Short mmCIF file of C-alpha atoms in Angstrom, two decimals:
data_model
loop_
_atom_site.label_atom_id
_atom_site.label_comp_id
_atom_site.label_asym_id
_atom_site.label_seq_id
_atom_site.Cartn_x
_atom_site.Cartn_y
_atom_site.Cartn_z
CA MET G 1 -35.52 -19.34 45.65
CA SER G 2 -34.24 -16.23 43.90
CA GLU G 3 -34.93 -15.31 40.32
CA LEU G 4 -32.42 -16.77 37.85
CA ARG G 5 -31.44 -13.79 35.74
CA GLN G 6 -29.50 -13.46 32.51
CA GLN G 7 -26.37 -11.57 33.51
CA CYS G 8 -22.63 -12.25 33.28
CA LEU G 9 -21.25 -12.80 36.77
CA TRP G 10 -17.87 -11.35 35.86
CA GLU G 11 -19.45 -8.13 34.65
CA HIS G 12 -21.64 -8.01 37.77
CA ILE G 13 -18.71 -8.16 40.20
CA THR G 14 -16.15 -6.11 38.23
CA ALA G 15 -15.93 -2.35 38.46
CA ARG G 16 -16.81 -0.58 35.23
CA PRO G 17 -13.92 1.09 33.40
CA PRO G 18 -13.74 4.86 33.00
CA HIS G 19 -16.04 6.14 30.29
CA THR G 20 -14.49 6.59 26.86
CA ALA G 21 -16.37 8.26 24.06
CA ALA G 22 -17.00 6.87 20.61
CA LEU G 23 -14.66 7.97 17.85
CA ALA G 24 -16.09 11.18 16.40
CA SER G 25 -13.21 12.72 14.48
CA ALA G 26 -10.19 11.92 12.33
CA VAL G 27 -7.17 10.71 14.29
CA LYS G 28 -3.74 9.38 13.40
CA ALA G 29 -1.82 6.42 14.77
CA ASP G 30 1.16 4.24 14.10
CA VAL G 31 -1.10 1.22 14.68
CA CYS G 32 -4.87 0.93 14.82
CA VAL G 33 -6.03 -2.06 16.85
CA ILE G 34 -9.54 -3.25 16.03
CA GLY G 35 -11.08 -5.20 18.89
CA GLY G 36 -10.75 -4.53 22.61
CA GLY G 37 -10.36 -8.08 23.83
CA ILE G 38 -7.31 -9.70 25.36
CA THR G 39 -5.42 -10.02 22.05
CA GLY G 40 -5.90 -6.43 20.99
CA LEU G 41 -5.17 -5.02 24.43
CA CYS G 42 -1.98 -7.06 24.87
CA ALA G 43 -0.85 -5.97 21.43
CA ALA G 44 -1.57 -2.35 22.30
CA ILE G 45 0.40 -2.60 25.55
CA GLU G 46 3.43 -4.04 23.73
CA LEU G 47 3.29 -1.33 21.06
CA LEU G 48 2.86 1.47 23.59
CA GLU G 49 5.75 0.19 25.66
CA GLN G 50 7.86 0.52 22.50
CA GLY G 51 6.82 4.14 22.06
CA LYS G 52 4.22 3.73 19.29
CA ARG G 53 1.01 5.73 18.96
CA VAL G 54 -1.93 3.36 19.28
CA VAL G 55 -5.65 3.84 18.65
CA LEU G 56 -7.89 1.00 19.80
CA LEU G 57 -11.48 0.66 18.56
CA ASP G 58 -14.13 -1.57 20.09
CA ALA G 59 -17.63 -2.06 18.72
CA SER G 60 -19.09 -2.30 22.22
CA GLU G 61 -17.22 -1.98 25.53
CA ILE G 62 -13.95 -3.46 26.73
CA GLY G 63 -14.55 -7.01 27.94
CA THR G 64 -18.11 -7.54 26.72
CA GLY G 65 -17.03 -10.14 24.14
CA GLY G 66 -15.54 -13.55 24.75
CA SER G 67 -12.57 -12.12 26.63
CA GLY G 68 -14.74 -11.07 29.55
CA ARG G 69 -17.42 -13.77 29.42
CA ASN G 70 -15.39 -16.99 29.50
CA VAL G 71 -14.83 -19.50 32.32
CA GLY G 72 -11.62 -17.82 33.46
CA LEU G 73 -9.33 -20.82 33.04
CA VAL G 74 -5.70 -19.89 32.39
CA ASN G 75 -4.83 -23.03 30.44
CA ALA G 76 -1.55 -24.18 28.95
CA GLY G 77 -1.40 -25.59 25.43
CA THR G 78 -4.14 -26.03 22.88
CA TRP G 79 -7.45 -27.86 22.97
CA ILE G 80 -5.82 -30.89 21.34
CA PRO G 81 -2.88 -32.89 22.82
CA PRO G 82 0.68 -31.73 22.02
CA ASP G 83 1.55 -34.81 19.94
CA GLU G 84 -1.47 -34.12 17.72
CA VAL G 85 -0.39 -30.49 17.33
CA GLU G 86 2.97 -31.63 15.99
CA GLN G 87 1.42 -34.28 13.76
CA THR G 88 -0.84 -31.62 12.22
CA LEU G 89 1.68 -28.80 11.86
CA GLY G 90 4.95 -30.69 11.64
CA SER G 91 7.50 -31.17 14.39
CA ALA G 92 9.21 -27.78 14.03
CA VAL G 93 6.12 -25.55 13.83
CA GLY G 94 4.04 -27.68 16.17
CA GLY G 95 6.87 -27.92 18.66
CA ARG G 96 7.23 -24.14 18.73
CA LEU G 97 3.49 -23.68 19.25
CA ASN G 98 3.49 -26.20 22.10
CA THR G 99 6.40 -24.38 23.74
CA VAL G 100 4.83 -20.93 23.37
CA LEU G 101 1.39 -21.97 24.62
CA GLY G 102 2.84 -24.22 27.30
CA GLY G 103 4.46 -21.13 28.77
CA ALA G 104 1.46 -18.86 28.18
CA PRO G 105 0.00 -19.06 31.73
CA ALA G 106 3.26 -17.66 33.10
CA GLU G 107 2.93 -14.75 30.67
CA VAL G 108 -0.60 -14.03 31.91
CA PHE G 109 0.33 -14.04 35.58
CA ALA G 110 3.45 -11.94 34.93
CA LEU G 111 1.36 -9.33 33.11
CA ILE G 112 -1.16 -9.27 35.95
CA GLU G 113 1.64 -8.64 38.45
CA ARG G 114 3.40 -6.03 36.32
CA TYR G 115 0.29 -3.88 35.95
CA GLY G 116 -1.28 -4.64 39.35
CA ILE G 117 -4.48 -6.08 37.87
CA ASP G 118 -6.98 -7.13 40.56
CA CYS G 119 -8.70 -10.10 38.90
CA GLN G 120 -8.92 -12.99 41.41
CA ALA G 121 -5.75 -14.45 39.88
CA HIS G 122 -4.73 -17.86 41.25
CA ASN G 123 -1.77 -19.77 39.82
CA ASP G 124 -2.82 -23.03 41.52
CA GLY G 125 -3.28 -25.13 38.39
CA THR G 126 -6.29 -26.64 36.63
CA LEU G 127 -7.88 -30.09 36.71
CA HIS G 128 -8.94 -32.03 33.62
CA MET G 129 -11.30 -34.63 35.10
CA ALA G 130 -11.91 -38.11 33.64
CA HIS G 131 -15.57 -39.10 33.84
CA ASN G 132 -15.08 -42.70 32.60
CA ALA G 133 -12.45 -45.24 31.55
CA ASN G 134 -11.99 -43.67 28.13
CA GLY G 135 -11.40 -40.34 29.82
CA VAL G 136 -8.76 -41.90 32.07
CA ALA G 137 -6.94 -43.29 29.03
CA ASP G 138 -7.05 -39.88 27.34
CA LEU G 139 -5.63 -38.13 30.40
CA LYS G 140 -2.88 -40.73 30.84
CA SER G 141 -1.82 -40.05 27.25
CA ARG G 142 -1.94 -36.27 27.68
CA CYS G 143 0.02 -36.53 30.93
CA GLU G 144 2.77 -38.60 29.30
CA GLN G 145 2.96 -36.25 26.32
CA TRP G 146 3.36 -33.14 28.46
CA GLN G 147 5.76 -34.77 30.93
CA ARG G 148 7.91 -35.79 27.97
CA ARG G 149 8.15 -32.08 27.19
CA GLY G 150 9.10 -31.20 30.78
CA ALA G 151 5.73 -29.78 31.87
CA ASP G 152 4.75 -29.80 35.55
CA VAL G 153 1.69 -32.04 35.24
CA GLU G 154 0.53 -35.01 37.32
CA LEU G 155 -2.25 -37.58 37.00
CA LEU G 156 -4.20 -37.77 40.26
CA THR G 157 -6.04 -40.97 41.19
CA GLY G 158 -7.71 -42.53 44.21
CA ALA G 159 -7.98 -40.58 47.45
CA GLN G 160 -5.79 -37.75 46.10
CA CYS G 161 -8.13 -37.26 43.14
CA ILE G 162 -11.18 -37.18 45.41
CA ASP G 163 -9.45 -34.69 47.72
CA TYR G 164 -8.66 -32.30 44.87
CA CYS G 165 -11.94 -32.61 42.96
CA GLY G 166 -14.32 -32.94 45.90
CA THR G 167 -16.29 -35.75 44.27
CA GLU G 168 -16.13 -39.53 44.03
CA LYS G 169 -17.53 -39.44 40.47
CA ILE G 170 -14.13 -38.68 38.92
CA GLU G 171 -11.78 -41.61 38.32
CA ALA G 172 -8.67 -39.54 37.58
CA ALA G 173 -7.74 -35.90 37.04
CA LEU G 174 -4.82 -34.30 35.23
CA LEU G 175 -3.38 -31.55 37.44
CA ASP G 176 -1.55 -28.94 35.36
CA ARG G 177 0.42 -26.80 37.80
CA ARG G 178 1.38 -24.30 35.06
CA ALA G 179 -2.22 -23.11 34.84
CA GLY G 180 -4.76 -21.31 37.04
CA THR G 181 -7.87 -19.15 37.14
CA ILE G 182 -8.85 -15.49 36.86
CA ASN G 183 -11.89 -13.25 36.70
CA PRO G 184 -11.64 -12.74 32.92
CA MET G 185 -13.62 -9.50 32.86
CA ALA G 186 -11.39 -7.95 35.50
CA TYR G 187 -8.30 -9.15 33.63
CA THR G 188 -9.54 -7.67 30.35
CA ARG G 189 -10.60 -4.36 31.88
CA GLY G 190 -7.31 -4.24 33.77
CA LEU G 191 -5.48 -4.55 30.47
CA GLY G 192 -7.66 -1.76 29.09
CA ALA G 193 -6.73 0.48 32.02
CA ALA G 194 -3.05 -0.27 31.36
CA VAL G 195 -3.45 0.76 27.72
CA GLN G 196 -4.90 4.10 28.79
CA ARG G 197 -2.21 4.67 31.44
CA LEU G 198 0.42 4.10 28.78
CA GLY G 199 -1.16 6.78 26.58
CA GLY G 200 -3.20 4.68 24.18
CA GLN G 201 -6.39 6.16 22.76
CA VAL G 202 -9.38 3.88 23.39
CA PHE G 203 -12.71 4.44 21.66
CA GLN G 204 -15.66 2.25 22.66
CA HIS G 205 -19.00 1.92 20.81
CA SER G 206 -17.07 2.46 17.59
CA PRO G 207 -17.72 -0.46 15.23
CA VAL G 208 -15.59 -0.44 12.11
CA LEU G 209 -17.54 0.04 8.88
CA GLY G 210 -14.70 0.19 6.35
CA LEU G 211 -11.02 -0.57 5.90
CA GLU G 212 -9.11 0.87 2.94
CA GLN G 213 -5.48 0.54 1.96
CA GLN G 214 -3.89 3.85 1.06
CA ALA G 215 -0.45 4.96 0.03
CA GLY G 216 1.75 4.28 3.02
CA GLY G 217 -0.97 3.07 5.32
CA TRP G 218 -4.61 2.32 6.09
CA LEU G 219 -7.85 4.21 6.59
CA VAL G 220 -10.18 2.70 9.19
CA LYS G 221 -13.71 4.11 9.06
CA THR G 222 -16.39 4.21 11.75
CA ALA G 223 -19.82 5.86 11.67
CA ARG G 224 -18.56 9.22 12.91
CA GLY G 225 -14.79 9.14 12.53
CA GLU G 226 -11.74 7.60 10.94
CA VAL G 227 -8.25 6.49 11.85
CA ASN G 228 -5.27 7.04 9.55
CA ALA G 229 -2.77 4.39 10.59
CA ASP G 230 0.48 3.01 9.24
CA LYS G 231 -0.57 -0.50 10.27
CA VAL G 232 -3.68 -2.34 11.48
CA LEU G 233 -4.26 -5.35 13.72
CA ILE G 234 -7.68 -7.05 13.65
CA SER G 235 -8.50 -9.01 16.81
CA THR G 236 -12.27 -9.31 16.88
CA GLY G 237 -12.46 -13.12 17.12
CA ALA G 238 -15.90 -14.73 17.26
CA TYR G 239 -17.51 -11.28 17.55
CA THR G 240 -16.37 -10.17 14.09
CA GLU G 241 -19.23 -8.43 12.28
CA GLY G 242 -19.67 -6.60 8.99
CA ASP G 243 -18.31 -7.06 5.50
CA TRP G 244 -15.27 -4.83 5.81
CA CYS G 245 -12.91 -7.83 6.11
CA ASN G 246 -13.08 -11.53 5.27
CA LEU G 247 -12.20 -12.76 8.76
CA ARG G 248 -15.70 -14.12 9.42
CA GLY G 249 -15.15 -16.83 6.84
CA GLN G 250 -12.07 -18.19 8.62
CA PHE G 251 -13.95 -19.76 11.56
CA PHE G 252 -17.33 -21.02 12.59
CA ARG G 253 -19.05 -19.62 15.63
CA GLY G 254 -19.83 -21.73 18.67
CA TYR G 255 -21.39 -20.89 22.01
CA TYR G 256 -20.56 -21.59 25.64
CA TYR G 257 -22.81 -20.92 28.61
CA GLN G 258 -22.34 -20.72 32.36
CA VAL G 259 -24.59 -20.80 35.40
CA ALA G 260 -23.51 -19.32 38.74
CA SER G 261 -24.92 -20.05 42.19
CA LYS G 262 -25.27 -17.67 45.06
CA PRO G 263 -22.19 -17.72 47.33
CA LEU G 264 -21.94 -21.01 49.23
CA ASP G 265 -20.75 -21.08 52.83
CA SER G 266 -20.59 -24.57 54.32
CA ALA G 267 -18.09 -27.32 55.07
CA ALA G 268 -19.52 -29.35 52.19
CA ALA G 269 -18.99 -26.45 49.77
CA ASP G 270 -15.45 -25.86 51.04
CA ALA G 271 -14.56 -29.43 49.99
CA VAL G 272 -15.42 -28.74 46.34
CA LEU G 273 -12.20 -27.96 44.44
CA LYS G 274 -10.74 -27.02 47.81
CA HIS G 275 -7.19 -26.49 46.52
CA GLY G 276 -8.33 -23.69 44.22
CA GLN G 277 -8.21 -25.23 40.74
CA GLY G 278 -10.74 -24.67 37.98
CA SER G 279 -11.79 -27.81 36.12
CA TRP G 280 -13.54 -29.39 33.18
CA ASP G 281 -14.42 -32.99 32.40
CA THR G 282 -13.66 -35.32 29.50
CA ARG G 283 -17.22 -35.60 28.17
CA LEU G 284 -17.63 -34.94 24.47
CA VAL G 285 -20.03 -32.15 25.47
CA LEU G 286 -17.98 -31.12 28.46
CA SER G 287 -18.95 -29.57 31.77
CA SER G 288 -16.69 -26.94 33.35
CA ILE G 289 -16.67 -26.53 37.12
CA ARG G 290 -15.02 -23.86 39.25
CA ARG G 291 -15.47 -21.61 42.27
CA ASP G 292 -14.98 -17.86 42.51
CA ASP G 293 -13.49 -15.92 45.43
CA ASP G 294 -16.93 -15.37 46.95
CA GLY G 295 -17.64 -19.11 47.09
CA ARG G 296 -20.01 -19.36 44.14
CA LEU G 297 -20.20 -22.61 42.19
CA LEU G 298 -19.92 -22.02 38.44
CA LEU G 299 -21.01 -24.69 35.97
CA GLY G 300 -20.72 -24.42 32.20
CA SER G 301 -21.03 -26.34 28.94
CA MET G 302 -20.99 -26.02 25.17
CA GLY G 303 -24.05 -24.35 23.65
CA ARG G 304 -26.28 -21.45 24.54
CA VAL G 305 -28.99 -20.85 27.12
CA ASP G 306 -29.86 -17.24 26.34
CA ASN G 307 -32.68 -18.71 24.24
CA LYS G 308 -33.92 -21.20 26.86
CA PRO G 309 -36.33 -20.82 29.79
CA ALA G 310 -35.13 -20.49 33.38
CA TRP G 311 -36.61 -23.86 34.43
CA PHE G 312 -34.52 -25.64 31.77
CA ILE G 313 -31.32 -23.92 32.91
CA ARG G 314 -32.00 -24.70 36.58
CA ARG G 315 -32.70 -28.35 35.88
CA TRP G 316 -29.53 -28.70 33.82
CA ALA G 317 -27.43 -27.10 36.58
CA ASP G 318 -29.16 -29.23 39.24
CA ARG G 319 -28.43 -32.35 37.21
CA ILE G 320 -24.69 -31.65 36.95
CA GLN G 321 -24.39 -30.49 40.55
CA THR G 322 -26.25 -33.44 42.08
CA HIS G 323 -24.20 -35.88 39.99
CA TYR G 324 -20.83 -34.52 41.05
CA PHE G 325 -21.61 -32.84 44.38
CA PRO G 326 -24.80 -34.27 45.94
CA GLN G 327 -23.50 -33.31 49.39
CA LEU G 328 -24.28 -29.65 48.60
CA GLY G 329 -28.03 -30.24 48.68
CA LYS G 330 -30.31 -27.78 46.92
CA ILE G 331 -28.46 -24.93 45.20
CA ASP G 332 -29.90 -21.47 44.59
CA TRP G 333 -28.78 -20.53 41.07
CA GLU G 334 -28.38 -16.79 40.64
CA MET G 335 -27.41 -15.91 37.05
CA HIS G 336 -26.53 -17.32 33.64
CA TRP G 337 -24.81 -16.01 30.52
CA THR G 338 -23.66 -17.13 27.09
CA GLY G 339 -20.56 -16.24 25.10
CA CYS G 340 -19.16 -16.98 21.62
CA ILE G 341 -16.11 -18.99 20.59
CA ASP G 342 -14.33 -18.91 17.22
CA PHE G 343 -13.76 -22.55 16.22
CA THR G 344 -11.68 -24.03 13.43
CA PRO G 345 -12.08 -27.60 12.09
CA ASP G 346 -8.60 -28.65 13.30
CA HIS G 347 -8.91 -26.78 16.65
CA LEU G 348 -5.85 -24.66 15.86
CA MET G 349 -5.64 -20.90 15.51
CA ARG G 350 -4.77 -19.11 12.29
CA LEU G 351 -2.66 -16.02 11.74
CA PHE G 352 -3.13 -13.89 8.61
CA GLU G 353 -1.29 -11.12 6.79
CA PRO G 354 -3.72 -10.24 3.96
CA ALA G 355 -1.60 -7.25 2.91
CA PRO G 356 1.55 -5.48 4.12
CA GLY G 357 0.84 -3.72 7.38
CA LEU G 358 -2.39 -5.64 8.07
CA VAL G 359 -2.48 -8.67 10.40
CA SER G 360 -5.29 -10.66 12.00
CA VAL G 361 -5.92 -13.80 14.02
CA THR G 362 -8.80 -16.14 14.70
CA GLY G 363 -9.54 -19.65 15.92
CA TYR G 364 -8.61 -19.70 19.60
CA ASN G 365 -11.09 -22.55 20.12
CA GLY G 366 -11.88 -21.53 23.70
CA ARG G 367 -8.29 -20.85 24.87
CA GLY G 368 -8.34 -17.07 24.59
CA ASN G 369 -7.07 -16.01 28.01
CA THR G 370 -3.62 -17.44 27.45
CA THR G 371 -3.48 -17.61 23.65
CA GLY G 372 -4.70 -14.04 23.26
CA THR G 373 -2.10 -12.78 25.71
CA VAL G 374 0.91 -14.27 23.91
CA VAL G 375 -0.43 -13.84 20.37
CA GLY G 376 -1.27 -10.18 20.94
CA LYS G 377 2.30 -9.54 22.08
CA ALA G 378 3.72 -11.59 19.19
CA LEU G 379 1.71 -9.78 16.52
CA ALA G 380 2.77 -6.44 17.99
CA GLN G 381 6.40 -7.55 17.77
CA PHE G 382 5.85 -8.52 14.15
CA LEU G 383 4.40 -5.11 13.34
CA LEU G 384 7.41 -3.53 15.03
CA HIS G 385 10.18 -5.64 13.51
CA GLY G 386 8.70 -7.72 10.68
CA GLN G 387 10.23 -11.01 11.80
CA ALA G 388 7.57 -13.60 10.91
CA GLY G 389 9.82 -16.45 12.05
CA LYS G 390 9.33 -15.38 15.67
CA LEU G 391 5.53 -15.76 15.53
CA PRO G 392 3.96 -18.78 17.30
CA LEU G 393 2.71 -19.94 13.88
CA PRO G 394 3.47 -18.94 10.29
CA PHE G 395 0.92 -16.80 8.50
CA CYS G 396 -1.47 -18.89 6.44
CA ALA G 397 -3.21 -18.19 3.17
CA ASP G 398 -6.89 -17.33 3.03
CA LYS G 399 -8.51 -20.53 4.32
CA PRO G 400 -12.30 -20.22 4.54
CA VAL G 401 -14.19 -22.73 6.66
CA SER G 402 -16.72 -24.50 4.45
CA ALA G 403 -20.37 -24.09 5.41
CA ALA G 404 -19.49 -22.12 8.55
CA GLY G 405 -23.07 -21.14 9.29
CA LEU G 406 -24.29 -24.69 8.82
CA ARG G 407 -21.60 -26.00 11.17
CA THR G 408 -22.71 -23.55 13.84
CA GLY G 409 -26.33 -24.65 13.49
CA VAL G 410 -25.55 -28.36 13.51
CA TYR G 411 -23.31 -28.10 16.56
CA GLU G 412 -25.83 -25.98 18.47
CA THR G 413 -28.66 -28.39 17.68
CA GLY G 414 -26.55 -31.28 18.91
CA PHE G 415 -25.60 -29.50 22.12
CA SER G 416 -29.22 -28.53 22.81
CA LEU G 417 -30.41 -32.11 22.33
CA TYR G 418 -27.68 -33.42 24.61
CA HIS G 419 -28.54 -30.92 27.34
CA ALA G 420 -32.22 -31.75 26.97
CA GLY G 421 -31.25 -35.37 27.54
CA GLN G 422 -29.41 -34.34 30.70
CA VAL G 423 -32.41 -32.38 31.93
CA LEU G 424 -34.67 -35.39 31.28
CA ARG G 425 -32.10 -37.68 32.96
CA VAL G 426 -31.67 -39.73 29.78
CA VAL G 427 -27.92 -38.98 29.45
CA LEU G 428 -25.24 -37.39 31.56
#
């Protein structure tokens, strides 16, 4: 059995981008984008296509945050069902958000095609898998809600469900044909390459230390340089650090981990998710399941394992795999990694305009691949034309999450206890 190492699979299999130096001088831009994830990169592309000068700053490297470390599901909609979205936001605003995010997967795949991004993109749908009767009822409701809105979704049961999922442990699965899967690191780095080809200036290893409003614009400071920009977009998500803005108070941080096997090559492995969908189950502490193009099995769940021993991680992965796919026998797990998610109490994102010419977003709640793509473009359009009514959501007032740090700790403790119960075969 090989050593189980802490490394992100997507980073391991994706070519590194061309080197870009840290900002070490004073530069000017029409828009300074802070954060080199999917949101910031898509915003930069939209601005550059409209002829604007763009400087993009990233505290680390393109893709090393949540944009490049996630499961790679290209999901439609929000975490919560569409009826609940409209109940929370009102029919007009909620209906617009459902429409925008329902069409978001198509925006992702169109962008991939337009810029020739090689990222294992598959527009074959996703599967939301019911693990018990309550899960079946939830999926039936979600299916009806989306079908009422004209979405191409179908509830699979019986032999068809087993055929798609590759397991008899799932009673029903919601197939969303709008959705799909990608290698998220390759998608993010591909967006970064597009920004550079369009003439954008990208500076990595350039964390922002200060943000000051000046006459007619903004001054963005780093350790060795500064950007004088007419406007600024902050898109740092769960990886926001420092006291130069108040964005950290608008969400609480959560974690998500994944474990990847070595490539599997057998008839039994080929039957697992054989139609190409990525999936996740209806457990309160969910498990995500997908394959990559090399045949690896990827399992994931809420919480973190970067602070846990290898034996614990192996036993957790073995427990999930043997429950759903016992026909695979003993799996050789190769690597594991953990990423951060910016959560909000209502599971809905928030858009902010703290001052004229300054916009920000947070609270994707684990739906960043699609949400970041359409929100980045929408915020860029707002900076270009100032039409707030065309945004997916209205800007909201400063809305700090109470006891954000405590929420993070409580959730993580709960996830760790649940996973310990899985390892000890007390719960599943």
